[in-house]
């Protein structure tokens, strides 16, 4: 299966596939078959009755998107220190987002706005805006 990435995702993955990752973390060992495995990203989740669910955001243009971060520090800087996350490779993030109708994954978004918390009666709450 061929995996397509937008240029930002490809650059973010290429940046962490080098010999030394951000914040001094060593890179993961090479795959025995000679191809390095996908590096695990930090993906924000929220608690739900069956464990955790992928958090979905909105891009600046209003599109629904999942987000992932190359380091825990980047996640914390954008979403706050209390944000719960799991480590997943990009294909796993895409697989979790696809059933939700979310095709976009934003890697290392930098900006965020406060989430919409309340809605008038009869109007469903909106998704929080996308960082970056």
Coordinates of C-alpha atoms in Angstrom, one line a residue:
X1 CA 0.0 0.0 0.0
X2 CA 1.4 3.4 -1.0
X3 CA 1.2 6.1 1.7
X4 CA 0.7 9.6 0.5
X5 CA 1.8 12.6 2.6
X6 CA 1.4 16.3 2.1
X7 CA 4.8 18.2 2.0
X8 CA 4.6 19.3 5.6
X9 CA 4.0 15.7 6.9
X10 CA 6.9 14.4 4.7
X11 CA 9.3 17.2 6.0
X12 CA 8.3 16.5 9.6
X13 CA 8.8 12.7 9.3
X14 CA 12.1 13.3 7.4
X15 CA 13.3 15.6 10.2
X16 CA 12.8 12.9 12.9
X17 CA 14.1 10.0 10.9
X18 CA 17.7 11.3 11.1
X19 CA 20.3 9.9 13.6
X20 CA 19.3 12.3 16.4
X21 CA 15.7 13.5 17.0
X22 CA 14.7 16.7 18.6
X23 CA 15.4 17.2 22.4
X24 CA 18.3 14.7 22.2
X25 CA 16.2 11.6 21.8
X26 CA 18.1 8.9 20.0
X27 CA 16.6 7.6 16.8
X28 CA 14.9 4.2 16.7
X29 CA 17.0 1.3 15.4
X30 CA 16.8 0.3 11.8
X31 CA 14.3 -2.3 10.7
X32 CA 15.9 -5.7 10.1
X33 CA 14.7 -5.6 6.5
X34 CA 16.8 -2.5 6.0
X35 CA 13.9 0.0 6.0
X36 CA 13.5 2.1 9.1
X37 CA 10.1 1.8 10.8
X38 CA 7.8 4.9 11.0
X39 CA 8.7 7.0 14.0
X40 CA 6.1 7.2 16.7
X41 CA 4.4 10.6 17.0
X42 CA 2.7 12.1 20.0
X43 CA -1.1 12.2 19.3
X44 CA -3.6 14.0 21.5
X45 CA -6.4 11.9 22.8
X46 CA -9.3 12.4 25.2
X47 CA -10.7 9.9 27.7
X48 CA -13.9 8.0 26.8
X49 CA -15.8 5.1 28.3
X50 CA -13.8 2.5 26.4
X51 CA -10.4 4.1 27.0
X52 CA -9.2 7.0 24.8
X53 CA -10.4 8.6 21.6
X54 CA -8.5 10.5 19.0
X55 CA -9.0 14.3 19.3
X56 CA -10.1 16.0 16.1
X57 CA -9.5 19.7 15.4
X58 CA -10.3 22.2 12.6
X59 CA -7.7 23.7 10.3
X60 CA -7.6 27.4 9.7
X61 CA -9.8 26.8 6.7
X62 CA -12.3 24.8 8.7
X63 CA -11.4 21.3 7.5
X64 CA -11.5 18.6 10.2
X65 CA -8.0 17.2 10.9
X66 CA -6.1 15.0 13.3
X67 CA -2.9 16.3 14.7
X68 CA 0.4 14.7 15.7
X69 CA 3.6 16.1 17.2
X70 CA 7.2 14.9 16.7
X71 CA 8.0 15.5 20.4
X72 CA 6.2 15.7 23.7
X73 CA 7.5 19.2 24.2
X74 CA 5.9 20.4 21.0
X75 CA 2.5 18.9 22.0
X76 CA 2.7 20.5 25.4
X77 CA 3.7 23.9 24.0
X78 CA 0.6 23.9 21.7
X79 CA -2.0 22.1 23.7
X80 CA -0.8 22.6 27.3
X81 CA 1.0 20.4 29.8
X82 CA -2.1 18.5 30.8
X83 CA -3.0 17.2 27.3
X84 CA -3.1 13.4 27.3
X85 CA -1.4 11.7 24.4
X86 CA -0.5 8.4 22.9
X87 CA 2.5 7.4 20.7
X88 CA 1.5 6.2 17.2
X89 CA 3.1 6.1 13.8
X90 CA 1.5 8.2 11.1
X91 CA -0.2 5.3 9.3
X92 CA -2.0 4.4 12.6
X93 CA -3.1 8.0 13.1
X94 CA -4.6 7.9 9.6
X95 CA -6.3 4.6 10.2
X96 CA -8.0 6.0 13.4
X97 CA -9.0 9.2 11.7
X98 CA -10.4 7.6 8.5
X99 CA -13.6 6.1 10.0
X100 CA -14.4 9.6 11.4
X101 CA -14.2 11.1 7.9
X102 CA -11.0 12.8 8.6
X103 CA -8.4 12.5 5.8
X104 CA -6.0 15.3 6.9
X105 CA -3.3 14.9 9.5
X106 CA -1.3 18.0 10.6
X107 CA 2.1 17.3 12.0
X108 CA 3.6 19.8 14.4
X109 CA 1.0 22.6 14.1
X110 CA 2.1 25.6 16.0
X111 CA -0.9 27.8 16.8
X112 CA -4.1 27.3 18.6
X113 CA -7.2 29.2 19.7
X114 CA -9.4 28.5 22.7
X115 CA -11.8 25.7 22.1
X116 CA -15.5 26.5 21.7
X117 CA -17.0 25.3 25.0
X118 CA -20.7 26.2 24.9
X119 CA -23.3 26.4 22.3
X120 CA -26.8 28.0 22.3
X121 CA -29.6 25.5 23.0
X122 CA -30.2 23.1 20.1
X123 CA -26.9 23.9 18.4
X124 CA -24.2 21.2 18.7
X125 CA -20.8 22.2 20.1
X126 CA -18.2 22.9 17.5
X127 CA -14.9 21.0 17.2
X128 CA -11.9 22.9 18.7
X129 CA -9.8 24.8 16.2
X130 CA -6.7 23.2 14.8
X131 CA -3.4 24.3 16.3
X132 CA -1.4 26.0 13.5

